[in-house]
Coordinates of C-alpha atoms in Angstrom, one line a residue:
Chain R
K123 CA -63.4 -14.4 61.4
N124 CA -64.1 -12.6 58.1
E125 CA -66.8 -10.7 57.2
V126 CA -67.1 -12.5 54.4
E127 CA -66.7 -16.3 54.6
Q128 CA -66.8 -18.4 51.2
S129 CA -67.0 -22.1 50.7
P130 CA -65.6 -24.6 49.7
Q131 CA -62.3 -22.1 48.5
N132 CA -61.6 -25.3 45.7
L133 CA -63.9 -26.6 43.9
T134 CA -63.4 -29.3 41.1
A135 CA -65.9 -30.3 38.7
Q136 CA -66.8 -32.7 36.1
E137 CA -67.9 -31.0 32.6
G138 CA -72.0 -30.7 33.0
E139 CA -72.1 -31.1 36.8
F140 CA -74.5 -28.7 38.7
I141 CA -72.4 -26.3 41.0
T142 CA -72.8 -24.9 44.7
I143 CA -70.2 -22.0 45.5
N144 CA -71.4 -20.4 49.4
C145 CA -71.4 -16.9 50.5
S146 CA -71.7 -16.2 54.9
Y147 CA -71.4 -12.4 55.5
S148 CA -71.7 -11.4 59.3
V149 CA -72.8 -7.8 58.8
G150 CA -75.8 -5.7 58.3
I151 CA -75.5 -5.7 54.0
S152 CA -77.4 -3.2 51.3
A153 CA -76.4 -5.3 48.7
L154 CA -74.2 -8.9 47.3
H155 CA -72.0 -9.1 44.6
W156 CA -70.9 -11.8 42.9
L157 CA -68.0 -11.4 40.7
Q158 CA -65.7 -13.7 38.3
Q159 CA -62.2 -13.7 38.2
H160 CA -60.8 -14.9 34.9
P161 CA -57.4 -16.9 34.8
G162 CA -55.7 -14.0 33.0
G163 CA -56.7 -11.7 36.3
G164 CA -59.7 -9.7 34.8
I165 CA -62.8 -9.7 37.3
V166 CA -66.4 -9.3 36.1
S167 CA -69.8 -9.0 37.5
L168 CA -72.1 -11.2 37.4
F169 CA -74.6 -10.5 39.7
M170 CA -75.8 -7.9 42.5
L171 CA -78.7 -8.5 45.0
S172 CA -80.6 -7.7 47.8
S173 CA -83.0 -10.2 48.3
G174 CA -84.5 -13.6 45.9
K175 CA -82.9 -15.1 43.5
K176 CA -81.7 -13.6 39.8
K177 CA -80.9 -15.6 36.6
H178 CA -78.8 -15.2 33.6
G179 CA -78.1 -18.2 31.4
R180 CA -76.7 -21.5 33.7
L181 CA -75.5 -19.2 36.2
I182 CA -78.1 -18.6 39.3
A183 CA -77.8 -16.4 42.1
T184 CA -80.0 -16.7 45.6
I185 CA -80.1 -14.8 49.1
N186 CA -80.9 -15.0 52.4
I187 CA -81.0 -12.1 53.9
Q188 CA -82.5 -13.5 57.2
E189 CA -79.5 -16.2 57.5
K190 CA -76.9 -13.7 56.0
H191 CA -76.2 -16.5 53.2
S192 CA -75.9 -16.2 49.8
S193 CA -75.4 -18.9 47.0
L194 CA -74.1 -19.1 43.9
H195 CA -75.4 -21.5 41.0
I196 CA -74.1 -23.0 37.8
T197 CA -75.6 -25.4 35.7
A198 CA -74.5 -27.9 33.3
S199 CA -70.7 -26.6 33.7
H200 CA -68.0 -25.9 31.3
P201 CA -64.8 -25.8 31.4
R202 CA -64.5 -22.4 29.8
D203 CA -66.8 -21.4 33.6
S204 CA -63.1 -22.5 35.3
A205 CA -62.5 -19.5 37.3
V206 CA -61.9 -18.0 41.1
Y207 CA -66.0 -16.6 42.0
I208 CA -65.6 -14.4 44.1
C209 CA -68.3 -12.6 46.7
A210 CA -68.6 -9.2 47.8
V211 CA -71.1 -7.3 50.3
A212 CA -71.9 -3.5 50.6
T213 CA -71.8 -2.7 54.2
S214 CA -71.4 1.3 54.8
G215 CA -70.8 3.6 52.3
S216 CA -69.2 2.8 49.1
R217 CA -66.9 0.3 50.5
L218 CA -67.7 -3.3 48.8
T219 CA -66.4 -5.7 51.6
F220 CA -65.1 -9.4 49.4
G221 CA -64.5 -13.2 50.2
E222 CA -61.1 -14.4 49.6
G223 CA -62.9 -16.6 45.9
T224 CA -63.9 -19.9 45.6
Q225 CA -61.3 -21.8 42.7
L226 CA -63.4 -23.5 40.2
T227 CA -61.6 -26.3 37.7
V228 CA -63.8 -27.9 35.7
N229 CA -62.4 -31.1 34.1
P230 CA -63.7 -31.9 30.5
Chain E
N2 CA -66.2 1.3 24.3
A3 CA -62.9 0.4 26.3
G4 CA -64.6 0.4 29.3
V5 CA -61.6 0.7 31.9
T6 CA -58.3 0.9 30.7
Q7 CA -55.1 0.7 33.0
T8 CA -51.8 1.4 32.5
P9 CA -49.1 0.1 33.2
K10 CA -50.0 -3.5 32.9
F11 CA -46.4 -4.3 34.3
Q12 CA -44.0 -2.8 36.8
V13 CA -40.6 -3.4 38.7
L14 CA -39.4 -1.0 41.4
K15 CA -36.9 -0.5 43.7
T16 CA -37.7 0.0 47.3
G17 CA -37.7 3.7 47.1
Q18 CA -38.8 4.7 43.5
S19 CA -42.0 6.4 42.9
M20 CA -44.3 5.6 40.6
T21 CA -48.2 6.8 39.1
L22 CA -51.1 4.3 38.1
Q23 CA -53.0 5.4 35.9
C24 CA -56.9 4.5 35.2
A25 CA -59.4 5.8 32.3
Q26 CA -63.1 4.7 32.2
D27 CA -65.4 5.8 29.5
M28 CA -68.4 5.0 30.3
N29 CA -69.4 8.2 31.8
H30 CA -69.3 7.0 35.4
N31 CA -69.2 9.6 38.7
S32 CA -67.5 6.5 41.1
M33 CA -64.3 5.5 40.8
Y34 CA -61.8 2.8 42.5
W35 CA -58.8 1.9 43.8
Y36 CA -58.3 -2.0 44.8
R37 CA -54.7 -4.4 45.6
Q38 CA -55.4 -7.9 46.0
D39 CA -53.0 -9.9 47.5
P40 CA -52.5 -14.2 48.2
G41 CA -55.0 -15.3 50.3
M42 CA -57.0 -12.2 50.5
G43 CA -60.2 -10.3 49.1
L44 CA -59.2 -7.1 47.3
R45 CA -58.8 -4.6 49.3
L46 CA -60.7 -1.2 48.6
I47 CA -57.1 1.0 48.8
Y48 CA -58.8 4.6 47.8
Y49 CA -62.1 5.6 45.8
S50 CA -63.6 8.7 44.3
A51 CA -67.1 9.1 45.1
S52 CA -67.4 11.9 42.5
E53 CA -65.1 14.1 40.3
G54 CA -63.7 17.0 43.0
T55 CA -64.1 14.3 45.5
T56 CA -61.5 11.4 47.0
D57 CA -61.1 9.0 50.1
K58 CA -59.4 7.1 52.0
G59 CA -60.7 3.3 52.3
E60 CA -59.4 0.5 54.1
V61 CA -55.8 0.5 53.1
P62 CA -54.1 4.1 52.4
N63 CA -51.3 4.5 53.9
G64 CA -48.1 4.7 51.3
Y65 CA -50.6 5.5 48.8
N66 CA -52.0 9.3 47.3
V67 CA -54.4 9.6 44.2
S68 CA -55.6 12.3 42.6
R69 CA -59.3 12.4 40.0
L70 CA -57.3 14.2 36.9
N71 CA -61.1 14.3 35.6
K72 CA -64.5 12.2 35.2
R73 CA -62.6 9.5 33.8
E74 CA -59.5 9.6 34.8
F75 CA -57.9 8.2 38.6
S76 CA -54.7 8.4 39.4
L77 CA -52.9 6.0 42.3
R78 CA -49.6 7.3 42.9
L79 CA -47.1 5.3 45.5
E80 CA -44.3 8.4 46.3
S81 CA -41.9 5.6 48.3
A82 CA -42.9 2.1 47.2
A83 CA -41.9 -0.7 49.9
P84 CA -41.7 -4.7 49.6
S85 CA -45.1 -4.5 51.2
Q86 CA -47.1 -2.9 47.9
T87 CA -45.6 -5.6 45.6
S88 CA -49.3 -6.7 44.8
V89 CA -51.9 -6.7 41.5
Y90 CA -53.8 -3.5 41.6
F91 CA -56.9 -2.9 40.1
C92 CA -59.4 0.3 39.5
A93 CA -62.7 0.0 38.7
S94 CA -65.4 2.9 38.2
S95 CA -69.2 2.6 38.6
E96 CA -72.3 4.3 37.6
I97 CA -72.9 5.8 41.5
A98 CA -71.3 6.6 44.1
G99 CA -72.1 3.8 47.2
A100 CA -71.2 -0.3 47.0
S101 CA -75.4 -1.0 45.9
D102 CA -74.4 -0.4 41.9
T103 CA -72.6 -3.0 39.3
Q104 CA -68.7 -2.5 39.4
Y105 CA -66.9 -2.8 36.2
F106 CA -63.0 -3.6 36.3
G107 CA -60.0 -3.3 34.4
P108 CA -57.7 -5.3 34.0
G109 CA -55.3 -4.7 36.4
T110 CA -51.7 -4.0 37.1
R111 CA -49.1 -6.4 38.5
L112 CA -46.7 -4.4 40.9
T113 CA -43.7 -6.1 42.4
V114 CA -41.6 -4.2 44.7
L115 CA -37.7 -4.8 45.5

């Protein structure tokens, strides 16, 4: 079993829909990261959180440390949100453990 | 600021050839990382450098060597390329050492080993 599991693997939505991507992990962590990988391949960090909730524009990330679970929400989704969303956990030292990613497609 | 830059963007090698992937950052970050990304798998850490003058193995170091040339530059060398090293390679940097800091990624190098 992977240390970081994301669901769903693939998600197709209509423009304007509310989207949730989930991340579960099985180890103790010091922080959790959400990243976005554009269709062209570039990777951008969206959030880093160790507790509670963070919001940036239409993106909201939450984490429940006791349940070892995090969610990434996108409100009022848009085709430009189409990308792969990756969850990564900080376990020991300088190491991040990454999930396989969730491929999101938002249709106009 | 260019952020994190990588060269080359694409490379095709034959089995047994060697090459060096270059990475540079202009954000005065202390820590730098090399990852590989393969289909159906998450990014995996090859090597990292917590600070200038230090390097450490990551999850998949076999077949690779690294050099932290100075604070800006961190190179990854394949001494004798194998088809199993066909992958997309990403360099990243962070201001402080440790995985609890935001990492900034380069655009990636797509390597094919025939």
